[in-house]
PDB file of C-alpha atoms in Angstrom:
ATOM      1  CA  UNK A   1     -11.307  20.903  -4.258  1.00 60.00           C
ATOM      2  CA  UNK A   2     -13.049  20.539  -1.272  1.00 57.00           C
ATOM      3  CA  UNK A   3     -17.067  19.110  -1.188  1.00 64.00           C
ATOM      4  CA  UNK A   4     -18.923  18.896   1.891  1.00 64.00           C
ATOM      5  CA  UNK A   5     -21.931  15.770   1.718  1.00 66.00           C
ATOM      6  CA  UNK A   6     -23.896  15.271   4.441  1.00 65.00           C
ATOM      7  CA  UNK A   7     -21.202  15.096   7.099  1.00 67.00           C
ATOM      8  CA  UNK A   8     -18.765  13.605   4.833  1.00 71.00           C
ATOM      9  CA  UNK A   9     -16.148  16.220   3.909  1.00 73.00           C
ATOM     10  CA  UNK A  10     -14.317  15.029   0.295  1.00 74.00           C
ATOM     11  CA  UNK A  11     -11.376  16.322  -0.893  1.00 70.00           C
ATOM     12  CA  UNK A  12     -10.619  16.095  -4.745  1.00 69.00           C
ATOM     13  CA  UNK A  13      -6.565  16.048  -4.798  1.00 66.00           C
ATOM     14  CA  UNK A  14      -4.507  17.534  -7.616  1.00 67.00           C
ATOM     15  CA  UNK A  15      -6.961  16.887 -11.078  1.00 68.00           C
ATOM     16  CA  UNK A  16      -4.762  15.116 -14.180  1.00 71.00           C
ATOM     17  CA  UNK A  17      -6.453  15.231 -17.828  1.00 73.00           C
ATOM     18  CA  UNK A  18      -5.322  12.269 -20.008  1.00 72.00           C
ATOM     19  CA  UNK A  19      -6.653  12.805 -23.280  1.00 71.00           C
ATOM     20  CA  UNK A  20      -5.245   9.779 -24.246  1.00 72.00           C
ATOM     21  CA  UNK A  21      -6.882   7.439 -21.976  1.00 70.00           C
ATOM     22  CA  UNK A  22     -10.309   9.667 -21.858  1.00 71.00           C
ATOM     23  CA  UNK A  23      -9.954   9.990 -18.285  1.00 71.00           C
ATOM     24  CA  UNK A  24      -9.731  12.244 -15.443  1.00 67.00           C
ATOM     25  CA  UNK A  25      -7.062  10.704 -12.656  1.00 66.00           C
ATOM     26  CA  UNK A  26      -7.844  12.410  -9.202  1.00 60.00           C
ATOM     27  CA  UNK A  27      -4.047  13.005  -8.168  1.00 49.00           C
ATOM     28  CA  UNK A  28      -1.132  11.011  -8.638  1.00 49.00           C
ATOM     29  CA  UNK A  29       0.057  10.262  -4.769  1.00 47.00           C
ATOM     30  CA  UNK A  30      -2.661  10.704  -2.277  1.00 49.00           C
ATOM     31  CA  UNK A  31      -5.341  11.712  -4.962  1.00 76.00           C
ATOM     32  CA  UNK A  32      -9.244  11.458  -3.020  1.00 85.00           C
ATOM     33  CA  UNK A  33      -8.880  12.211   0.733  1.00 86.00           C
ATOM     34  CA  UNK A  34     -12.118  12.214   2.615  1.00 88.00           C
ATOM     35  CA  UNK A  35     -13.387  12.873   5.888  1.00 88.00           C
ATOM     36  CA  UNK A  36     -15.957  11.269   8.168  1.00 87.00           C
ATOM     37  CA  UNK A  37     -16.416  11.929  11.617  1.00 87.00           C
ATOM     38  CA  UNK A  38     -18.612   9.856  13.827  1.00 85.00           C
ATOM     39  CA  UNK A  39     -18.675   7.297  10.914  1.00 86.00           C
ATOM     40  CA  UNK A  40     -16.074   3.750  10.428  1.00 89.00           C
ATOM     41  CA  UNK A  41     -15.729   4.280   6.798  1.00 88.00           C
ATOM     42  CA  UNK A  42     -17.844   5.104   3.524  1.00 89.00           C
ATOM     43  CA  UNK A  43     -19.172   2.766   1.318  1.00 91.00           C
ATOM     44  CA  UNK A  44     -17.153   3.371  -2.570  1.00 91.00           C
ATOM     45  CA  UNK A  45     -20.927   3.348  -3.878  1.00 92.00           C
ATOM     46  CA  UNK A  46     -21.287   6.741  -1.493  1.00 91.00           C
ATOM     47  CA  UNK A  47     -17.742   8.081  -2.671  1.00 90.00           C
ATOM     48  CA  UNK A  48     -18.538   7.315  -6.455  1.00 91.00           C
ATOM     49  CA  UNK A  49     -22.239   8.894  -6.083  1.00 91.00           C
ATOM     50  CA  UNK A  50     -20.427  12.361  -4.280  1.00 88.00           C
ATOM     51  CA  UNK A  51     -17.329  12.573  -6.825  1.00 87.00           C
ATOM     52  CA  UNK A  52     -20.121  12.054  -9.613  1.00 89.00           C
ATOM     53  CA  UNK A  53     -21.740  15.427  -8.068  1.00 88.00           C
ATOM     54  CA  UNK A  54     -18.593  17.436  -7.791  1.00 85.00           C
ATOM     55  CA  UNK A  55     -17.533  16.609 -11.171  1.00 84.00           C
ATOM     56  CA  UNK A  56     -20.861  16.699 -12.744  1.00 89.00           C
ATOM     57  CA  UNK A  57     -20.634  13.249 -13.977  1.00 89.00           C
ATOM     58  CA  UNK A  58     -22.585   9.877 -13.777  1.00 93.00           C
ATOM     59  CA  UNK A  59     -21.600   7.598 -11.220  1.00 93.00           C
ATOM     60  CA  UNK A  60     -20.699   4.296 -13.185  1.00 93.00           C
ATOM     61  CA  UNK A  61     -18.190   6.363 -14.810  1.00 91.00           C
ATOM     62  CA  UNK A  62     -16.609   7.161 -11.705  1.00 90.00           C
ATOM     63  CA  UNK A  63     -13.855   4.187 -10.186  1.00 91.00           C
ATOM     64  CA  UNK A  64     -12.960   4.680  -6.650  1.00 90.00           C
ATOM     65  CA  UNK A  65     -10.053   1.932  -5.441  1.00 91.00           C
ATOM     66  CA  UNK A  66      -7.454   1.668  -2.967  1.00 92.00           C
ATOM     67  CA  UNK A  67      -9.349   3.204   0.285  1.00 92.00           C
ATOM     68  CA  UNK A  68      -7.539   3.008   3.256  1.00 92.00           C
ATOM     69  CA  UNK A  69      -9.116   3.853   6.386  1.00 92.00           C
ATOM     70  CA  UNK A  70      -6.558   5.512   8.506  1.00 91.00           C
ATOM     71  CA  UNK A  71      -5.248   5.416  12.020  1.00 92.00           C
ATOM     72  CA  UNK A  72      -7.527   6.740  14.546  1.00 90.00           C
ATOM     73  CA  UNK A  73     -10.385   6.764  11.931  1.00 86.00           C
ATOM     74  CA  UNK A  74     -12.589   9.799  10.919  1.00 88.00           C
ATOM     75  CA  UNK A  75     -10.290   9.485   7.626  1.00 90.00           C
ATOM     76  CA  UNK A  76     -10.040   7.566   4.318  1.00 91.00           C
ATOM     77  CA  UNK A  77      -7.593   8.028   1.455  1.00 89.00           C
ATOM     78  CA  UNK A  78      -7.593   6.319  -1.835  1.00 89.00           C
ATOM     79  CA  UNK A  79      -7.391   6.582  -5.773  1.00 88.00           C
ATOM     80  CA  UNK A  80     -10.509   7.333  -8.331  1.00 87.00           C
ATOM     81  CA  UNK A  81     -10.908   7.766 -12.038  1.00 87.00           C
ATOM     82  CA  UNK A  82     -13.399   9.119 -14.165  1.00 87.00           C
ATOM     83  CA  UNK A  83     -13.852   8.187 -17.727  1.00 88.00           C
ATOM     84  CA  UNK A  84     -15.414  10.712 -20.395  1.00 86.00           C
ATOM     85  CA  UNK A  85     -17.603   7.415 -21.728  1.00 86.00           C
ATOM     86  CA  UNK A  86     -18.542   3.951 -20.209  1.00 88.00           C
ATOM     87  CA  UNK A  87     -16.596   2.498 -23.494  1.00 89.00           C
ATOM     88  CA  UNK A  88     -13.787   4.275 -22.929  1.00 86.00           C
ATOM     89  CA  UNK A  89     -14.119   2.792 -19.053  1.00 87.00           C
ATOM     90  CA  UNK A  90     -14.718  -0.974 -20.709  1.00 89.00           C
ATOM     91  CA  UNK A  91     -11.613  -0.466 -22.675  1.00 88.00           C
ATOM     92  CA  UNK A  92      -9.217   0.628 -19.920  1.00 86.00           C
ATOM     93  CA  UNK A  93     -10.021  -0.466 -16.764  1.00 88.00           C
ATOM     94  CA  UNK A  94      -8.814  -3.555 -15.729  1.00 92.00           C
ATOM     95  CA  UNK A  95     -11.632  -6.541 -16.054  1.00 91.00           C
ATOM     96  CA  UNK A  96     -12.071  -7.181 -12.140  1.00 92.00           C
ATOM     97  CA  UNK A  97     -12.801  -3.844 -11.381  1.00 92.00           C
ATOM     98  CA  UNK A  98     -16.104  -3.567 -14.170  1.00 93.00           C
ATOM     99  CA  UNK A  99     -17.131  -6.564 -11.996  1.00 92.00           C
ATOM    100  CA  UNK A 100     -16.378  -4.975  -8.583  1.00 90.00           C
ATOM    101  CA  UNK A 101     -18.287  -2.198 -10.266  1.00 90.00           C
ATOM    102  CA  UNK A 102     -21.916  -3.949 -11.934  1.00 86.00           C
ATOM    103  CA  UNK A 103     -22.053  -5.878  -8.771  1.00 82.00           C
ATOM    104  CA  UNK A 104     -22.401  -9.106 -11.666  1.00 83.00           C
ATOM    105  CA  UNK A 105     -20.111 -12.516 -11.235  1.00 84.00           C
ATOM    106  CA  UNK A 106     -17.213 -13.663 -13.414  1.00 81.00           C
ATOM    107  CA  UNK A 107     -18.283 -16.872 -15.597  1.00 83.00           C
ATOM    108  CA  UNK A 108     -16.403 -19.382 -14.957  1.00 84.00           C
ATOM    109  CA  UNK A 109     -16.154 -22.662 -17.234  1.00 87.00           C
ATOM    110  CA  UNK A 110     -16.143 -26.087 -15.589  1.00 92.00           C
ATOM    111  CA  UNK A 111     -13.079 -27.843 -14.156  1.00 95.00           C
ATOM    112  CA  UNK A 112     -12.351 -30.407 -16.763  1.00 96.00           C
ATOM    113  CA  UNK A 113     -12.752 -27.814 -19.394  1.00 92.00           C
ATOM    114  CA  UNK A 114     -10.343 -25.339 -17.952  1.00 92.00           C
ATOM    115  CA  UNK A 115      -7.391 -28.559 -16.998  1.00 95.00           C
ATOM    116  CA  UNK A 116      -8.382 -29.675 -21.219  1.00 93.00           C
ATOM    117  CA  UNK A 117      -7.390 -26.027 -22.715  1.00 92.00           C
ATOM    118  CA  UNK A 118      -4.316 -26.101 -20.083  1.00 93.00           C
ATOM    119  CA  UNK A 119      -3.245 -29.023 -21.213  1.00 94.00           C
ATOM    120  CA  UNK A 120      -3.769 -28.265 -24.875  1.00 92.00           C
ATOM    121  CA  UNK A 121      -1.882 -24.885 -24.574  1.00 93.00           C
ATOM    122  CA  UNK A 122       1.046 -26.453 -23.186  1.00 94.00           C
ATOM    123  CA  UNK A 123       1.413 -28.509 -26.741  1.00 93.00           C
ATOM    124  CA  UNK A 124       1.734 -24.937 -28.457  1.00 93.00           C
ATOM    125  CA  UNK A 125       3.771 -22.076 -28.327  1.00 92.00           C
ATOM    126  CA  UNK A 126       3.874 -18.148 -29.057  1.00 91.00           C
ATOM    127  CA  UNK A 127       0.671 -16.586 -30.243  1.00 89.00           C
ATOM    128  CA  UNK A 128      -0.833 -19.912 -30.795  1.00 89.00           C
ATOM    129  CA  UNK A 129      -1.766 -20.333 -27.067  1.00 87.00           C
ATOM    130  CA  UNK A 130      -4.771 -17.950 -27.657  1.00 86.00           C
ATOM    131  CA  UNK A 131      -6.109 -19.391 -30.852  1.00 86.00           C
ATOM    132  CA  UNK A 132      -5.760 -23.199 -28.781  1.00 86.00           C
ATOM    133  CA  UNK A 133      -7.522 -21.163 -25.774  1.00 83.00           C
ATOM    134  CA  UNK A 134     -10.154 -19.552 -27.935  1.00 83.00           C
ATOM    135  CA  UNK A 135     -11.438 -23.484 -29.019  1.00 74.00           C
ATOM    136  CA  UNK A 136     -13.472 -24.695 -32.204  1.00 68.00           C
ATOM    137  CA  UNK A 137     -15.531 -22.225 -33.560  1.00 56.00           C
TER     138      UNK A 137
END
């Protein structure tokens, strides 16, 4: 499928439906391909916002990764999804790319608490680790 956005030509690859998953992959090799002349690269908030048009979808369902900008520039290929529901999105994609994503920070705990649960976990084994981890409710 091939969209033209103000000067930005974007090609859709092959389309996979996973009714499992509640997604839409774009491809399975070379997937989004997408042209831009005159230009270094596209920002992924430009690439979600025009693969949200041509699917007729919302952006922050849309997850564009892996661009490379290629040799001689004027092209970029990469990988995108496109969940059916953000809580489908929540539940699969992996937990630094919802960050990449909201634009928001991971919380991190302070030093001496992480070194205290790693050195509590290391007293337990098997599925106890996560209880240790989880702390005193």
């Amino acid at each position: 499928m091939l969209h033209v956005f103000g000067g930005i030509l974007v090609f859709g690859g092959c389309l996979v439906v996973d009714r499992i998953l509640k997604v839409l992959r774009l491809g399975l090799d070379k997937v989004v391909e997408i042209l831009h002349p005159n230009r270094a690269s596209v920002p992924k908030v430009e690439v979600r916002e025009k693969l949200a048009q041509m699917y007729k979808t919302t952006p922050d369902l849309v997850f564009a990764y892996g661009f490379q900008c290629h040799f001689g520039g004027g092209r970029s290929t990469g990988f995108a999804l496109i969940y059916d529901t953000a809580d489908f999105a929540k539940k699969f994609e992996p937990k630094y790319r919802l960050l990449r994503q909201t634009g928001t920070k991971a919380e991190k705990s302070g030093r001496k608490q992480r070194k205290e649960r790693k050195n509590r976990q290391k007293k337990v084994r098997g599925t106890k680790k996560t209880k240790v981890a989880a702390g005193k409710k």
